[in-house]
């Protein structure tokens, strides 16, 4: 008899069903098929404002029920975990309410649109933690196997004393002259542009991979195309977010960090590239080749030294126990299954999986310092210290 | 109300639940979530000889019922499509019986272990076709988006007159000196070694991408390590299959083709590489970077010419409508969802999706000619023509 | 009868014979063998302070005579061109004297150690220009064929409106913990560290390739290892120059520019990488693969778009008429022959080859603004405008 | 006083001044400037049939005198070494006469157009060797630093027991439909097509790098375009050489070897690629990126394994002591200086540098076996054993 699994279930309720909702759904759908889990996730209900649309999404993505009000979703008995995939300006309210309703919470990045919101969320998560609830923020790229391996190598001291981090996250959809004034280009809805969307990822990764915090930054931001046609064809409107941001800074150890994010890097589709240089070695990664990690081991003889391309698909690589034989690569969406795996384990064990809401807040503070520096002519601006 | 989908269902019954079974399961699980389908696949039942093991597999992979006899599986009322993922020596018997039982059939590659078996399967598929049934062989790599794009470019004449095909499929697990005498190393069970396992893929792709048949071949095969420890520790046994095969040949147009497959290519994990050179352009692909296709357009000025790395993740690329934004790569397993998509459409429309059993037979004939040439001192050996 | 060449000669006198002197010598030795020239360069004399050492250098590098005082060199009748390869702090004095002595001058980069020196050199070059003399600064990387092609493509509008320049110049010899306190690590001798050595190149290239000036910058500099053993073994001394510099800025058009230079980028040996993103295309280059230019043409259909690797070895590529068939790559040193070619043509025709001393001064002003910003907490610092 | 060098000189007389003559000239011009040599090469005289043309070549390439009859060249008192760069059909006669005249000989590859000629040359070299003369064949690619490093790594056992060699040498100039019937396309002048021109290189490298001989081969050759316009515009003529050749074979150890050479590989300009797979590691090289060697070390943990890109520009890499700092790459022509270096050392020491004429003969025998196999329907054809 199949399906006689006796693991207890974990009902998931998801808010939002656009790009991120689809990606999270794929994670929930597959995580239990790839990994042994202490709890079986059940895709209980999905929430969206428009009944017809949310019904269609549930049917397509495989959710058993729908809600049109997130307040109803977070009180359902069959939901133990609320997965928030709605736009950033809604995160704080939903997450805090869900935590107060006794649910575990997974919240997509960025944690919030402002530091104040993020601080309130951290407070709510802290209170919930004492009641045994788990809150996690969704920086999924931490769980690309190649980046998880990079973190392991750094933690094991393989690159020695850190000198440099350089990271870019480059896309090019902004370079399309026909692009309309979509919501992502309006500050009141999106909070910021490339900075919050792409910059949040590279800030989190730089800190996560190095195990260090960014202590201060200098920044420029720019909006290259200042007017766009309105979506409804009624004329043109102002672009009120950044198209690109450059920022540099220092890490706690004195290492230097350099960042660039842009939606105008023609030909770069999803180029999140990050490189770390240390006294004993270096690591380099490119999301456009996500199954690979480059590693330079400076302890080898100079005549044999070179960046080696590790195909991160071996059974002993992080997360690979659930997938295919060596060389059979994974894709973007697998990161969501990995995130789900670790969250389910955390919930079952009552231990906090990284990244926590506090980690998300810290990223938010870096973003705030970047914006402040950009407004103040690029002057060095300290990042507010975590308490 | 979600899940009110009114599409009729397509019950799938799968035989085998090892590596290929897991990959096919992932395809069936996700295809309806990524693509609009005329029929909704239902993972009805999975079959394996050991009740406990097949129950565990069903639970893990998400099948609703189990069988321990494939004869029972193929007569279930809730199964309209039999998906054969068992070893090659079982393909003919199961496929023919399933077709005779009125089921559609998807059969993993290679179609069979011998030409005679494959011929019988083609005959059965032909008879079933007249009854409206569909039979398809699972050369999943045809549906890597980059290779599907390659086929489109060739079909549109973008590389002009074909001159060369060169393909390798290199792995290295055989180089492990500890490797035991597993079933894949015994001819009576596996049919052949690298040739059938890896060679079948490159032969199929070479013919599929070029739209031409291989007319004759010259070949060497080799077994580098001739004895291995028996799995039960009772001593050593003979390796009776090839570890590697080199073969060269001619295509119908007079183009030259060169192939190499090996399990001893240290450091190459899953390096299926194929390059086509034509009078007007060239194409190159490497499965270890499966989201990329390299294209050289010889009609551009020489000063601007160069192999361009196309990231095959744009919405208008083959199969990409179901997935993520540009630059968010896919993995190995997506090919099984794509195969399922096209098979479901074929079944619904009553049209034959490629590759057919006849295509599978033709590959088998090429493999037979390779084995014959290898036995006859590499002499040029014609491939038996399709009727 | 060979060697009956009737081209008039151009006597060259070189100051310095270390790394740069050897590279320039190779340029003078080969330029007339690879290219048709209106004047035949003659390696007349080389100058160094130590008679024995300069004699040995002349013998090894192929110079016909030696001098131990540059004042004697610049007044030799058989010298029409003075080629300055001595350290930066000597450039101004020698160049100005040579120009006043009626000689043409080629001066290695950076033009000088200070803006004031560079301004005096520009004045001297201006006066000399009216007497028909030519002065050129040696930014040799402009004449890597791939970068010359990049400049042509930009000039022909192939990348459209510029959005981004990002450049790094990364080396790793500073990461050697055994490294002694060599002269390059002392400010009084070297002027600056990575900034002047590596930064000058990327600043010049960014401006040259784009055809735009940098208008302002924000910068950090860092010295990671602050003490080093003295070369004579008598203890340790202070490192007084930067090991690395990060700087960002704006170009005249509003494009953003990002730079990083370091001697601590473990594993990066000579990684001068520069990328330009424009509305119609992008270009990317890496000095570690100097025969290649990557070009993304945004005017092609999205399904066929991709960075193409142009092997810049075709007969119609810049400078290639003098060398080998397609695909037979050039090396680092060829840039010096190319520089010599264009300088000889300029002298023969009485026209100014780029880069002029004024171009060198402009780079110096950018470096000065970088140093000023780094001292002022990274605040945006305008670059002094050229008159 | 410069140029007081007291090393004795070595007068070089070169036959032929086309592509190879220009490349050899660059080697002779620079070798003494880059390396310490026991003998100073002097570019004494160059020989060609047309007085005006050879005079112009001497002037351009830097030779002190000219001859129009090679018989005069080989008897000049100022010539101790005859460097043969004329077409293959002249090699045997000139080399044998020069050896009999008491000169050392450097002969471009292929050693000869036939095995019989090559055998006679080996006999002449043997007799001359007893008189203290040196004869060397010019397989310059052995002295690409990356390939010299590859040979060192194999010799030190770093790849263990050899399993596979695969090599291609791909160019695309034949794909030009406008190409005239040049001498290289006529068997009576060129001996063979891609096989002798490109195949000789890969055969030599495969044997040199592995330290093993090829014992037997199977081959196909093809002429894709069978008629070309005559150069004088008087009509069309037959192409009588191969455009491409595929050959596979076995090495002495039982390893498998696979080769492909073509002038119709559109987009591949000078792609000599060679890969070796052994039980303990693998090596890969591409002449289009000649400063790089890829090395996979199978003795490292699987989780850290990967092909590493060694930039072969370190001071301790082969031949690099004469050139530039790390990361400052070399070009195609440097191989000729390296070849000259080793030849001069051999002459001074009275020791035979590799490759000898016997090595050249052995390559010729492999090419002959390839031609024989291609004529006999690809049947396995043993290579005649060296005595």
PDB file of C-alpha atoms in Angstrom, chain C residues 1-6 19 22-24 26 29-30 32-36 51 54-56 58-66 141 169 171 267-270 273 286-292 309 311 313-314 321-334, chain D residues 1-6 19 22-24 26 29-30 32-36 51 54-56 58-66 141 169 171 267-270 273 286-292 309 311 313-314 321-334:
ATOM      1  CA  UNK C   1      70.876  42.569 -52.234  1.00  0.00           C
ATOM      2  CA  UNK C   2      68.981  42.620 -48.980  1.00  0.00           C
ATOM      3  CA  UNK C   3      68.925  45.393 -46.457  1.00  0.00           C
ATOM      4  CA  UNK C   4      69.034  47.949 -49.215  1.00  0.00           C
ATOM      5  CA  UNK C   5      66.023  49.593 -47.653  1.00  0.00           C
ATOM      6  CA  UNK C   6      65.959  53.213 -48.581  1.00  0.00           C
ATOM      7  CA  UNK C  19      60.629  45.017 -17.372  1.00  0.00           C
ATOM      8  CA  UNK C  22      62.683  44.833 -22.214  1.00  0.00           C
ATOM      9  CA  UNK C  23      59.119  45.048 -23.489  1.00  0.00           C
ATOM     10  CA  UNK C  24      59.794  48.259 -25.439  1.00  0.00           C
ATOM     11  CA  UNK C  26      60.955  43.779 -28.192  1.00  0.00           C
ATOM     12  CA  UNK C  29      63.100  44.968 -32.599  1.00  0.00           C
ATOM     13  CA  UNK C  30      60.026  43.550 -34.293  1.00  0.00           C
ATOM     14  CA  UNK C  32      59.809  46.895 -38.752  1.00  0.00           C
ATOM     15  CA  UNK C  33      59.669  43.154 -39.418  1.00  0.00           C
ATOM     16  CA  UNK C  34      55.931  42.991 -39.060  1.00  0.00           C
ATOM     17  CA  UNK C  35      54.760  46.286 -40.519  1.00  0.00           C
ATOM     18  CA  UNK C  36      55.641  48.538 -43.451  1.00  0.00           C
ATOM     19  CA  UNK C  51      77.828  50.938 -16.649  1.00  0.00           C
ATOM     20  CA  UNK C  54      73.575  48.795 -18.847  1.00  0.00           C
ATOM     21  CA  UNK C  55      76.232  47.168 -21.022  1.00  0.00           C
ATOM     22  CA  UNK C  56      74.842  43.746 -20.209  1.00  0.00           C
ATOM     23  CA  UNK C  58      72.353  46.478 -24.241  1.00  0.00           C
ATOM     24  CA  UNK C  59      73.970  43.229 -25.215  1.00  0.00           C
ATOM     25  CA  UNK C  60      70.960  41.212 -24.202  1.00  0.00           C
ATOM     26  CA  UNK C  61      68.286  43.524 -25.590  1.00  0.00           C
ATOM     27  CA  UNK C  62      70.119  44.542 -28.748  1.00  0.00           C
ATOM     28  CA  UNK C  63      71.012  48.208 -28.329  1.00  0.00           C
ATOM     29  CA  UNK C  64      74.068  49.467 -30.187  1.00  0.00           C
ATOM     30  CA  UNK C  65      75.482  51.813 -27.576  1.00  0.00           C
ATOM     31  CA  UNK C  66      75.071  52.726 -23.926  1.00  0.00           C
ATOM     32  CA  UNK C 141      46.751  48.181 -23.771  1.00  0.00           C
ATOM     33  CA  UNK C 169      42.592  45.030 -12.829  1.00  0.00           C
ATOM     34  CA  UNK C 171      46.789  40.698  -9.612  1.00  0.00           C
ATOM     35  CA  UNK C 267      44.511  33.522  -8.332  1.00  0.00           C
ATOM     36  CA  UNK C 268      44.035  36.489 -10.639  1.00  0.00           C
ATOM     37  CA  UNK C 269      47.389  36.979 -12.320  1.00  0.00           C
ATOM     38  CA  UNK C 270      46.800  39.808 -14.751  1.00  0.00           C
ATOM     39  CA  UNK C 273      38.654  42.961 -17.328  1.00  0.00           C
ATOM     40  CA  UNK C 286      39.767  39.915 -20.192  1.00  0.00           C
ATOM     41  CA  UNK C 287      43.517  40.484 -20.579  1.00  0.00           C
ATOM     42  CA  UNK C 288      44.138  36.899 -19.475  1.00  0.00           C
ATOM     43  CA  UNK C 289      42.492  35.946 -22.799  1.00  0.00           C
ATOM     44  CA  UNK C 290      43.759  38.837 -24.825  1.00  0.00           C
ATOM     45  CA  UNK C 291      42.977  37.479 -28.282  1.00  0.00           C
ATOM     46  CA  UNK C 292      39.253  37.449 -27.552  1.00  0.00           C
ATOM     47  CA  UNK C 309      33.514  35.259 -28.565  1.00  0.00           C
ATOM     48  CA  UNK C 311      38.765  35.630 -31.909  1.00  0.00           C
ATOM     49  CA  UNK C 313      42.997  37.334 -35.228  1.00  0.00           C
ATOM     50  CA  UNK C 314      41.404  37.956 -38.592  1.00  0.00           C
ATOM     51  CA  UNK C 321      47.933  42.663 -41.101  1.00  0.00           C
ATOM     52  CA  UNK C 322      51.434  42.320 -39.682  1.00  0.00           C
ATOM     53  CA  UNK C 323      51.071  38.936 -38.084  1.00  0.00           C
ATOM     54  CA  UNK C 324      49.840  35.387 -38.562  1.00  0.00           C
ATOM     55  CA  UNK C 325      46.844  33.546 -40.058  1.00  0.00           C
ATOM     56  CA  UNK C 326      43.477  33.467 -38.246  1.00  0.00           C
ATOM     57  CA  UNK C 327      43.538  31.791 -34.869  1.00  0.00           C
ATOM     58  CA  UNK C 328      47.287  32.136 -34.353  1.00  0.00           C
ATOM     59  CA  UNK C 329      47.189  34.346 -31.292  1.00  0.00           C
ATOM     60  CA  UNK C 330      49.350  37.236 -30.248  1.00  0.00           C
ATOM     61  CA  UNK C 331      50.862  37.887 -26.837  1.00  0.00           C
ATOM     62  CA  UNK C 332      51.332  40.705 -24.384  1.00  0.00           C
ATOM     63  CA  UNK C 333      54.449  42.125 -25.995  1.00  0.00           C
ATOM     64  CA  UNK C 334      52.841  42.731 -29.388  1.00  0.00           C
TER      65      UNK C 334
ATOM     66  CA  UNK D   1      80.570  48.688 -24.261  1.00  0.00           C
ATOM     67  CA  UNK D   2      77.544  46.768 -25.460  1.00  0.00           C
ATOM     68  CA  UNK D   3      77.472  43.971 -27.952  1.00  0.00           C
ATOM     69  CA  UNK D   4      80.829  42.747 -26.769  1.00  0.00           C
ATOM     70  CA  UNK D   5      79.332  39.341 -26.342  1.00  0.00           C
ATOM     71  CA  UNK D   6      82.004  36.735 -26.593  1.00  0.00           C
ATOM     72  CA  UNK D  19      54.478  31.989 -43.577  1.00  0.00           C
ATOM     73  CA  UNK D  22      58.487  34.566 -41.332  1.00  0.00           C
ATOM     74  CA  UNK D  23      57.696  32.620 -38.186  1.00  0.00           C
ATOM     75  CA  UNK D  24      61.148  31.050 -38.017  1.00  0.00           C
ATOM     76  CA  UNK D  26      60.865  35.850 -35.633  1.00  0.00           C
ATOM     77  CA  UNK D  29      65.453  37.311 -34.120  1.00  0.00           C
ATOM     78  CA  UNK D  30      64.191  37.031 -30.574  1.00  0.00           C
ATOM     79  CA  UNK D  32      68.912  35.451 -28.044  1.00  0.00           C
ATOM     80  CA  UNK D  33      67.089  38.425 -26.539  1.00  0.00           C
ATOM     81  CA  UNK D  34      64.906  36.242 -24.341  1.00  0.00           C
ATOM     82  CA  UNK D  35      67.206  33.391 -23.371  1.00  0.00           C
ATOM     83  CA  UNK D  36      70.832  32.918 -22.393  1.00  0.00           C
ATOM     84  CA  UNK D  51      65.956  37.356 -56.643  1.00  0.00           C
ATOM     85  CA  UNK D  54      64.010  37.072 -51.781  1.00  0.00           C
ATOM     86  CA  UNK D  55      65.760  40.434 -51.491  1.00  0.00           C
ATOM     87  CA  UNK D  56      62.556  42.036 -50.330  1.00  0.00           C
ATOM     88  CA  UNK D  58      65.506  39.486 -46.487  1.00  0.00           C
ATOM     89  CA  UNK D  59      65.027  43.191 -46.009  1.00  0.00           C
ATOM     90  CA  UNK D  60      61.713  42.704 -44.299  1.00  0.00           C
ATOM     91  CA  UNK D  61      62.651  39.712 -42.176  1.00  0.00           C
ATOM     92  CA  UNK D  62      66.169  40.809 -41.297  1.00  0.00           C
ATOM     93  CA  UNK D  63      68.485  38.413 -43.109  1.00  0.00           C
ATOM     94  CA  UNK D  64      71.960  39.706 -44.054  1.00  0.00           C
ATOM     95  CA  UNK D  65      72.340  38.063 -47.438  1.00  0.00           C
ATOM     96  CA  UNK D  66      70.342  36.206 -50.062  1.00  0.00           C
ATOM     97  CA  UNK D 141      53.605  23.006 -30.842  1.00  0.00           C
ATOM     98  CA  UNK D 169      42.687  20.253 -35.300  1.00  0.00           C
ATOM     99  CA  UNK D 171      40.147  25.246 -39.222  1.00  0.00           C
ATOM    100  CA  UNK D 267      33.999  29.092 -36.892  1.00  0.00           C
ATOM    101  CA  UNK D 268      36.979  27.099 -35.658  1.00  0.00           C
ATOM    102  CA  UNK D 269      40.007  29.123 -36.707  1.00  0.00           C
ATOM    103  CA  UNK D 270      42.943  27.220 -35.286  1.00  0.00           C
ATOM    104  CA  UNK D 273      42.411  20.649 -28.999  1.00  0.00           C
ATOM    105  CA  UNK D 286      43.024  24.363 -26.860  1.00  0.00           C
ATOM    106  CA  UNK D 287      45.449  26.217 -29.112  1.00  0.00           C
ATOM    107  CA  UNK D 288      42.953  29.073 -29.416  1.00  0.00           C
ATOM    108  CA  UNK D 289      43.699  29.687 -25.711  1.00  0.00           C
ATOM    109  CA  UNK D 290      47.326  28.702 -25.783  1.00  0.00           C
ATOM    110  CA  UNK D 291      48.357  30.157 -22.433  1.00  0.00           C
ATOM    111  CA  UNK D 292      46.036  27.808 -20.562  1.00  0.00           C
ATOM    112  CA  UNK D 309      42.562  26.377 -15.615  1.00  0.00           C
ATOM    113  CA  UNK D 311      47.524  30.021 -16.632  1.00  0.00           C
ATOM    114  CA  UNK D 313      52.733  32.037 -17.381  1.00  0.00           C
ATOM    115  CA  UNK D 314      54.483  31.475 -14.059  1.00  0.00           C
ATOM    116  CA  UNK D 321      62.066  32.300 -17.642  1.00  0.00           C
ATOM    117  CA  UNK D 322      62.676  34.267 -20.827  1.00  0.00           C
ATOM    118  CA  UNK D 323      59.516  36.272 -20.896  1.00  0.00           C
ATOM    119  CA  UNK D 324      57.119  38.399 -18.856  1.00  0.00           C
ATOM    120  CA  UNK D 325      55.519  38.413 -15.398  1.00  0.00           C
ATOM    121  CA  UNK D 326      52.633  36.048 -14.528  1.00  0.00           C
ATOM    122  CA  UNK D 327      49.516  36.536 -16.579  1.00  0.00           C
ATOM    123  CA  UNK D 328      51.257  38.335 -19.452  1.00  0.00           C
ATOM    124  CA  UNK D 329      50.528  35.804 -22.157  1.00  0.00           C
ATOM    125  CA  UNK D 330      52.621  34.601 -25.039  1.00  0.00           C
ATOM    126  CA  UNK D 331      51.566  34.109 -28.646  1.00  0.00           C
ATOM    127  CA  UNK D 332      51.879  31.599 -31.439  1.00  0.00           C
ATOM    128  CA  UNK D 333      55.290  32.764 -32.616  1.00  0.00           C
ATOM    129  CA  UNK D 334      57.024  32.202 -29.288  1.00  0.00           C
TER     130      UNK D 334
END
